């Protein structure tokens, strides 16, 4: 006698299962498209209307800086509207600097971390977009069962109470994006991709600027140490002269001890310079992805650096596109705008469609050949009614977050314009400071030579010599620092204008 359960099943083959599944999916596509074509609630993002000024500073700046007859004393020309060159650091004329920048871009863990964060953000978007499509799952459920004889009916009395049941089915689920909650979430995650991209570009610009500034500072410290070494040698010669004059009865012991103190003071001035130079070496090593014990092979000389004389100055309206911090703030604003839509959609009805199709047999071989089939199609509509005000307050919080992001965007724009204005003014002030530092240096050098000759003839006192030494030391240090400031100010301008990350990253070996 045939099993009653088996006789209740209709013939079903895997081919008919696939055909039924495909027919079900195709018939559901128009409904899915209709439901998904609804409008996306929440605000549609538009870039904030920002009125940019015509100039960066309140008063017009001269087109050229002043010049000085010293290294790095050339006049610099400000060229409004000119684009920033991709590898702008090459304008300093140092091949060693270019090699160091390229090495840092390839080995910097900060850039590698930023690249990984960008990849993760892109994958989050791809994962969220998967919700646009129905989910399909396959299920196979074999069971072995024995019916208790005390529970069996007379109709089953002669049947075998121990049997196996094999069930195979496909489960289909789909949540139509009726009110655009998923589209808004994709929009928010896509904005986070933009944020991570611009954060990466900001890290790129900061890395390159730090490398160039550190190289300039290292060269400046080398020049200051050379000047300090000359002062030590000068103090040693003056001490030897004082000792000989003391032996001849032409100088007092107090004058000799004063010169000994001056020599020790000149020697002591070298120590902090050496410490700062070592720290710059450590910084350059870390910026290029090495340990501080692995000193960079490049050494920089302030006299071998070239001062860029043609400085591009982007128009104020271009700054909104070029500054990665402004673009990052805008991406955050767009993400906050999209999250308002997500929170709004959470208060509206949600629709879930589901379908199951499969077959069940008492013999596994029958499942492969054909057996009873079943299918179900259903829909679920859920409308939040009461949640203690949770959904309402979440929407209000999203709206407040959007207002916060808008204010932060305006603050970032203002800070960017302030930064650019500061650097442009510094370009002119640094040039004037170098010119005056050269005047002071020339005067201090002449004064020291005069006092030295007078001291040799006995016409100048020891305090006069010490004072002239101190003035000369301060003058030469100030001159070196003023020269370095012109280079650093130029780097700051390139960085303030965005650093040409939109072109330079790929050309220098990084990822744009």
XYZ file of C-alpha atoms in Angstrom:
512
model
C 0.000 0.000 0.000
C 1.266 3.421 -0.835
C 2.019 5.870 1.906
C -0.851 8.397 2.210
C 1.635 11.220 2.669
C 3.358 10.265 -0.530
C 0.120 10.056 -2.472
C -0.797 13.586 -1.418
C 2.307 15.034 -3.136
C 2.152 16.112 -6.771
C 4.986 15.268 -9.162
C 7.700 17.948 -9.030
C 11.053 18.107 -10.787
C 14.070 20.339 -10.276
C 13.482 21.763 -13.733
C 9.952 22.751 -12.809
C 11.303 24.166 -9.539
C 13.745 26.434 -11.353
C 11.068 27.405 -13.880
C 8.583 28.255 -11.154
C 11.200 30.232 -9.265
C 12.135 32.237 -12.346
C 8.479 32.852 -13.159
C 7.846 34.058 -9.625
C 10.821 36.442 -9.692
C 9.872 37.827 -13.104
C 6.298 38.385 -12.062
C 7.453 40.174 -8.934
C 9.834 42.530 -10.734
C 7.172 44.965 -11.987
C 5.736 45.175 -8.485
C 9.200 45.708 -7.008
C 9.982 48.404 -9.557
C 6.662 50.097 -8.867
C 7.187 50.081 -5.127
C 10.830 51.175 -5.425
C 10.006 54.095 -7.688
C 8.470 56.076 -4.873
C 9.962 59.360 -3.840
C 12.755 59.474 -1.271
C 11.619 61.406 1.769
C 13.864 63.957 3.412
C 15.729 66.911 1.925
C 17.495 66.612 -1.422
C 21.049 67.766 -0.916
C 22.268 70.940 -2.587
C 25.651 72.529 -2.022
C 25.283 75.531 0.282
C 25.286 78.831 -1.528
C 28.510 80.422 -0.343
C 29.268 84.014 -1.249
C 33.026 84.156 -1.630
C 34.831 87.515 -1.475
C 36.759 88.918 -4.397
C 40.030 89.078 -2.441
C 41.530 87.212 0.472
C 42.664 90.246 2.475
C 40.957 93.482 3.451
C 43.645 95.570 1.759
C 45.136 94.778 -1.603
C 48.545 93.134 -1.454
C 51.406 94.215 -3.746
C 51.944 92.069 -6.798
C 55.624 91.605 -5.889
C 57.465 91.249 -2.615
C 60.514 93.303 -1.750
C 63.936 91.963 -2.682
C 67.166 91.638 -0.719
C 70.728 91.040 -1.915
C 71.067 87.732 -0.048
C 70.258 84.107 -0.903
C 66.456 83.576 -0.883
C 66.081 87.322 -1.226
C 64.497 87.367 -4.673
C 61.235 89.193 -5.200
C 58.265 86.846 -5.484
C 55.386 87.586 -7.838
C 51.806 86.689 -6.869
C 49.889 85.441 -9.910
C 46.108 85.454 -9.340
C 44.224 82.674 -11.084
C 47.308 80.614 -11.883
C 46.958 76.891 -11.073
C 49.101 75.159 -8.490
C 51.523 72.728 -10.104
C 51.022 69.055 -9.295
C 54.493 68.415 -7.857
C 54.950 71.915 -6.507
C 57.886 70.933 -4.297
C 60.045 70.615 -7.412
C 59.990 74.416 -7.614
C 62.552 74.421 -4.773
C 65.108 72.901 -7.147
C 66.209 70.009 -4.926
C 66.302 66.496 -6.443
C 66.974 65.096 -2.966
C 63.742 66.682 -1.757
C 61.802 65.123 -4.628
C 63.197 61.675 -3.797
C 62.290 62.087 -0.145
C 58.712 63.105 -0.964
C 58.273 60.155 -3.333
C 59.612 57.790 -0.682
C 57.268 59.208 1.947
C 54.203 58.861 -0.303
C 54.971 55.194 -0.924
C 55.861 54.255 2.653
C 53.732 56.506 4.872
C 51.514 54.422 7.198
C 49.184 57.400 7.518
C 48.443 57.299 3.792
C 48.118 53.533 3.903
C 45.599 53.834 6.744
C 43.682 56.469 4.804
C 43.627 54.224 1.727
C 42.258 51.350 3.798
C 39.576 53.593 5.311
C 38.572 54.672 1.808
C 38.311 51.059 0.619
C 36.206 50.167 3.653
C 33.846 53.079 2.992
C 33.383 51.961 -0.620
C 32.594 48.422 0.493
C 29.968 49.734 2.914
C 28.250 51.477 0.001
C 28.364 48.311 -2.109
C 26.919 46.296 0.776
C 24.088 48.769 1.302
C 23.255 48.754 -2.398
C 22.684 45.009 -2.120
C 19.399 45.823 -0.408
C 18.088 47.104 -3.733
C 17.746 43.473 -4.809
C 15.687 40.564 -3.476
C 17.462 38.115 -1.201
C 17.342 34.461 -2.222
C 18.256 31.567 0.050
C 18.317 27.823 -0.533
C 17.314 25.429 2.227
C 17.501 21.662 2.509
C 15.971 19.974 5.533
C 16.251 16.169 5.905
C 14.448 14.659 8.935
C 14.043 11.150 10.359
C 10.841 10.631 12.345
C 8.965 7.868 14.172
C 5.272 8.261 14.971
C 4.192 6.972 18.352
C 1.851 4.017 17.992
C -0.393 5.399 20.698
C -0.943 8.519 18.600
C -1.436 6.754 15.284
C -4.901 6.374 13.845
C -6.283 3.072 12.646
C -5.667 4.184 9.120
C -1.955 4.215 9.893
C -1.954 1.033 11.936
C -0.588 -1.075 9.136
C 1.882 1.527 7.951
C 5.488 1.807 8.895
C 5.718 4.352 11.667
C 9.400 5.191 10.963
C 10.085 7.316 7.864
C 12.336 10.040 6.430
C 11.216 13.355 4.999
C 13.335 15.440 2.635
C 12.357 19.072 2.052
C 14.111 21.460 -0.356
C 13.007 25.026 -0.920
C 14.042 28.488 -2.031
C 13.215 31.489 0.165
C 12.830 34.879 -1.472
C 12.592 38.125 0.464
C 12.381 41.680 -0.734
C 11.902 45.007 1.021
C 10.824 47.628 -1.544
C 12.375 51.023 -0.921
C 8.981 52.707 -0.994
C 9.940 55.916 0.812
C 13.630 55.907 -0.095
C 15.111 54.891 3.263
C 17.677 52.663 1.592
C 18.438 55.222 -1.108
C 19.070 57.834 1.567
C 21.316 55.426 3.443
C 23.272 54.736 0.259
C 23.532 58.482 -0.237
C 24.839 58.921 3.310
C 27.406 56.141 2.903
C 28.461 57.511 -0.494
C 29.050 60.867 1.185
C 31.213 59.054 3.720
C 33.221 57.696 0.795
C 33.768 61.277 -0.328
C 34.717 62.234 3.218
C 37.304 59.468 3.406
C 38.613 60.393 -0.050
C 39.139 64.017 0.922
C 40.540 62.999 4.293
C 43.076 60.947 2.370
C 43.905 63.947 0.200
C 44.285 66.117 3.293
C 46.689 63.531 4.724
C 48.585 63.533 1.405
C 48.861 67.334 1.357
C 49.871 67.459 5.014
C 52.491 64.739 4.531
C 54.120 66.450 1.558
C 54.080 69.850 3.288
C 55.582 68.386 6.470
C 58.333 66.693 4.478
C 59.269 69.903 2.654
C 59.071 72.020 5.819
C 61.178 69.514 7.751
C 63.803 69.549 5.003
C 63.862 73.366 5.102
C 64.130 73.338 8.878
C 66.964 70.813 8.713
C 68.822 73.008 6.242
C 68.200 76.040 8.452
C 69.561 74.274 11.515
C 72.645 73.213 9.578
C 73.257 76.830 8.576
C 72.697 78.034 12.137
C 75.124 75.429 13.448
C 77.716 76.535 10.901
C 77.256 80.143 12.051
C 77.461 79.073 15.674
C 80.642 77.159 14.884
C 82.184 80.279 13.348
C 81.291 82.218 16.468
C 82.942 79.540 18.622
C 86.103 79.799 16.533
C 85.985 83.605 16.788
C 85.535 83.447 20.552
C 88.450 81.046 20.827
C 90.693 83.452 18.877
C 89.608 86.350 21.079
C 90.318 84.283 24.176
C 93.792 83.459 22.899
C 94.395 87.157 22.204
C 93.159 88.108 25.692
C 95.443 85.563 27.290
C 98.438 86.874 25.373
C 97.560 90.445 26.297
C 97.176 89.418 29.932
C 100.595 87.765 29.825
C 102.017 91.020 28.410
C 100.271 93.058 31.095
C 97.909 94.705 28.606
C 94.698 93.065 29.870
C 93.240 92.223 33.220
C 92.354 88.795 34.554
C 88.698 89.836 34.577
C 88.827 90.418 30.835
C 90.302 86.960 30.307
C 87.636 85.243 32.411
C 84.912 87.232 30.639
C 86.181 85.973 27.290
C 86.331 82.414 28.683
C 82.677 82.774 29.646
C 81.866 84.100 26.173
C 83.538 81.056 24.589
C 81.599 78.678 26.834
C 78.397 80.521 26.023
C 79.079 80.220 22.277
C 79.797 76.505 22.689
C 76.607 76.037 24.715
C 74.571 77.663 21.959
C 75.512 74.788 19.640
C 73.886 72.121 21.839
C 70.190 73.081 21.386
C 70.789 73.465 17.667
C 72.239 69.949 17.521
C 69.293 68.652 19.525
C 66.809 70.259 17.142
C 68.709 68.878 14.156
C 68.545 65.358 15.600
C 64.833 65.780 16.178
C 64.362 66.849 12.571
C 66.192 63.710 11.456
C 63.842 61.636 13.621
C 60.826 63.411 12.147
C 61.985 62.911 8.567
C 62.600 59.219 9.255
C 59.102 58.712 10.662
C 57.446 60.718 7.892
C 59.073 58.426 5.340
C 57.893 55.311 7.174
C 61.158 54.460 8.977
C 62.278 54.203 12.559
C 64.244 57.137 14.016
C 67.345 54.933 14.067
C 67.174 54.752 10.260
C 68.423 58.186 9.291
C 67.365 59.506 5.874
C 70.088 59.431 3.271
C 69.295 62.968 2.116
C 70.914 66.012 3.711
C 69.791 69.507 2.823
C 71.731 72.730 2.407
C 69.942 76.049 2.686
C 72.212 77.563 0.032
C 71.228 74.860 -2.475
C 67.496 75.418 -2.170
C 65.850 77.639 -4.751
C 63.143 80.101 -3.797
C 60.111 79.905 -6.137
C 59.662 83.385 -7.571
C 56.314 82.821 -9.354
C 53.591 82.006 -6.837
C 50.155 80.915 -8.095
C 47.213 82.341 -6.158
C 43.934 80.557 -6.787
C 40.832 82.682 -7.067
C 38.677 82.715 -3.919
C 35.876 80.793 -5.651
C 38.354 78.040 -6.580
C 39.340 77.546 -2.972
C 36.033 75.799 -2.239
C 36.967 73.094 -4.750
C 40.662 72.791 -3.937
C 40.792 72.635 -0.158
C 40.327 69.021 1.013
C 39.120 70.159 4.434
C 36.285 72.135 2.805
C 35.345 69.175 0.625
C 35.419 66.883 3.670
C 33.123 69.218 5.584
C 30.747 69.295 2.613
C 30.705 65.489 2.453
C 29.784 65.395 6.138
C 26.994 67.864 5.428
C 25.586 65.697 2.640
C 25.737 62.605 4.843
C 23.838 64.448 7.579
C 21.238 65.568 5.026
C 20.681 61.986 3.872
C 20.316 60.745 7.448
C 17.377 63.124 7.891
C 15.656 61.161 5.115
C 16.526 57.861 6.793
C 15.043 59.026 10.078
C 11.936 60.362 8.329
C 11.357 57.108 6.433
C 11.558 55.160 9.704
C 8.263 56.778 10.744
C 6.450 55.679 7.578
C 5.048 52.265 6.592
C 7.459 49.565 5.508
C 6.611 46.776 3.095
C 8.153 43.309 3.058
C 7.499 40.759 0.307
C 8.312 37.078 0.746
C 7.940 33.880 -1.251
C 8.825 30.222 -0.725
C 8.893 27.520 -3.382
C 10.087 23.949 -3.047
C 9.243 20.284 -2.753
C 9.106 17.491 -0.147
C 9.489 13.682 -0.519
C 9.873 10.617 1.621
C 12.751 9.367 -0.516
C 15.787 11.468 -1.416
C 15.907 9.941 -4.899
C 12.325 11.037 -5.440
C 13.345 14.602 -4.602
C 15.787 14.542 -7.491
C 13.316 12.918 -9.881
C 10.174 14.721 -8.937
C 7.857 14.979 -5.989
C 5.280 17.127 -4.276
C 5.696 20.852 -4.650
C 4.590 23.760 -2.566
C 4.826 27.516 -2.694
C 3.751 30.529 -0.700
C 3.656 34.224 -1.489
C 3.062 36.857 1.150
C 3.397 40.501 1.996
C 3.750 42.379 5.257
C 3.033 46.058 5.820
C 4.180 47.609 9.080
C 3.183 51.083 10.219
C 4.766 52.309 13.457
C 1.981 53.517 15.737
C 3.564 54.233 19.091
C 7.219 54.049 20.118
C 7.310 56.465 23.012
C 8.356 59.334 20.753
C 11.570 57.542 19.833
C 11.219 57.879 16.058
C 10.143 61.517 16.252
C 13.078 62.496 18.418
C 15.481 60.531 16.225
C 14.285 62.576 13.267
C 14.701 65.807 15.201
C 18.193 64.705 16.253
C 19.077 64.042 12.603
C 17.801 67.502 11.659
C 19.885 69.075 14.438
C 22.932 67.112 13.270
C 22.375 68.496 9.784
C 22.226 72.051 11.169
C 25.447 71.356 13.084
C 27.180 70.062 9.929
C 26.035 73.153 8.016
C 27.526 75.446 10.664
C 30.749 73.418 10.695
C 30.946 73.714 6.914
C 30.681 77.514 7.116
C 33.302 77.540 9.875
C 35.655 75.420 7.767
C 35.246 77.778 4.806
C 35.995 80.813 6.975
C 39.049 79.124 8.501
C 40.327 78.199 5.045
C 40.077 81.794 3.854
C 41.776 82.988 7.035
C 44.579 80.478 6.513
C 45.082 81.624 2.932
C 44.998 85.305 3.896
C 47.535 84.676 6.667
C 49.930 82.928 4.302
C 49.649 85.626 1.637
C 50.408 88.324 4.185
C 53.250 86.242 5.607
C 54.808 86.033 2.135
C 55.195 89.831 2.124
C 56.183 90.170 5.773
C 58.813 87.429 5.459
C 60.371 89.211 2.489
C 60.521 92.502 4.393
C 61.871 90.710 7.483
C 64.670 89.173 5.407
C 65.608 92.540 3.956
C 65.815 94.086 7.432
C 67.667 91.065 8.821
C 70.280 91.532 6.108
C 70.647 95.209 7.065
C 71.163 94.237 10.700
C 73.591 91.478 9.745
C 75.700 93.773 7.575
C 75.852 96.373 10.350
C 76.685 93.808 13.050
C 79.425 92.277 10.922
C 81.038 95.662 10.263
C 80.742 96.632 13.917
C 82.399 93.399 15.051
C 85.318 93.875 12.661
C 85.804 97.456 13.854
C 85.703 96.483 17.531
C 88.116 93.592 16.945
C 90.679 95.919 15.310
C 90.217 98.429 18.128
C 90.710 95.704 20.694
C 93.919 94.585 19.022
C 95.212 98.167 19.328
C 93.920 98.467 22.866
C 91.317 101.082 21.914
C 88.282 98.926 22.805
C 87.385 97.280 26.069
C 86.532 93.638 26.607
C 82.811 94.374 27.289
C 82.623 96.155 23.950
C 84.013 93.083 22.210
C 81.550 90.784 23.989
C 78.638 93.023 23.086
C 79.714 93.075 19.436
C 79.988 89.287 19.472
C 76.493 88.874 20.856
C 75.047 91.292 18.340
C 76.767 89.495 15.501
C 75.560 86.099 16.728
C 71.989 87.302 16.987
C 72.205 88.932 13.550
C 73.493 85.867 11.745
C 70.957 83.596 13.448
C 68.148 85.973 12.547
C 69.350 86.116 8.948
C 69.347 82.335 8.612
C 65.916 82.073 10.220
C 64.559 84.800 7.943
C 65.843 82.951 4.897
C 64.194 79.731 6.077
C 60.963 81.616 6.791
C 60.689 82.632 3.143
C 60.864 78.989 2.095
C 58.434 77.870 4.796
C 56.010 80.663 3.937
C 56.009 79.540 0.327
C 55.254 75.965 1.406
C 52.413 77.254 3.575
C 50.899 79.027 0.571
C 50.958 75.877 -1.559
C 49.344 73.972 1.297
C 46.737 76.690 1.921
C 45.689 76.509 -1.738
C 45.078 72.774 -1.471
C 48.472 71.421 -2.482
C 47.240 70.283 -5.931
C 46.164 66.918 -4.467
C 43.746 66.485 -7.403
C 46.729 66.131 -9.740
C 49.782 65.439 -7.640
C 48.829 62.246 -5.810
C 48.822 59.940 -8.819
C 51.838 61.561 -10.441
C 53.909 61.199 -7.281
C 53.044 57.573 -6.742
C 50.003 57.871 -4.473
C 46.345 57.117 -5.022
C 44.127 60.105 -5.829
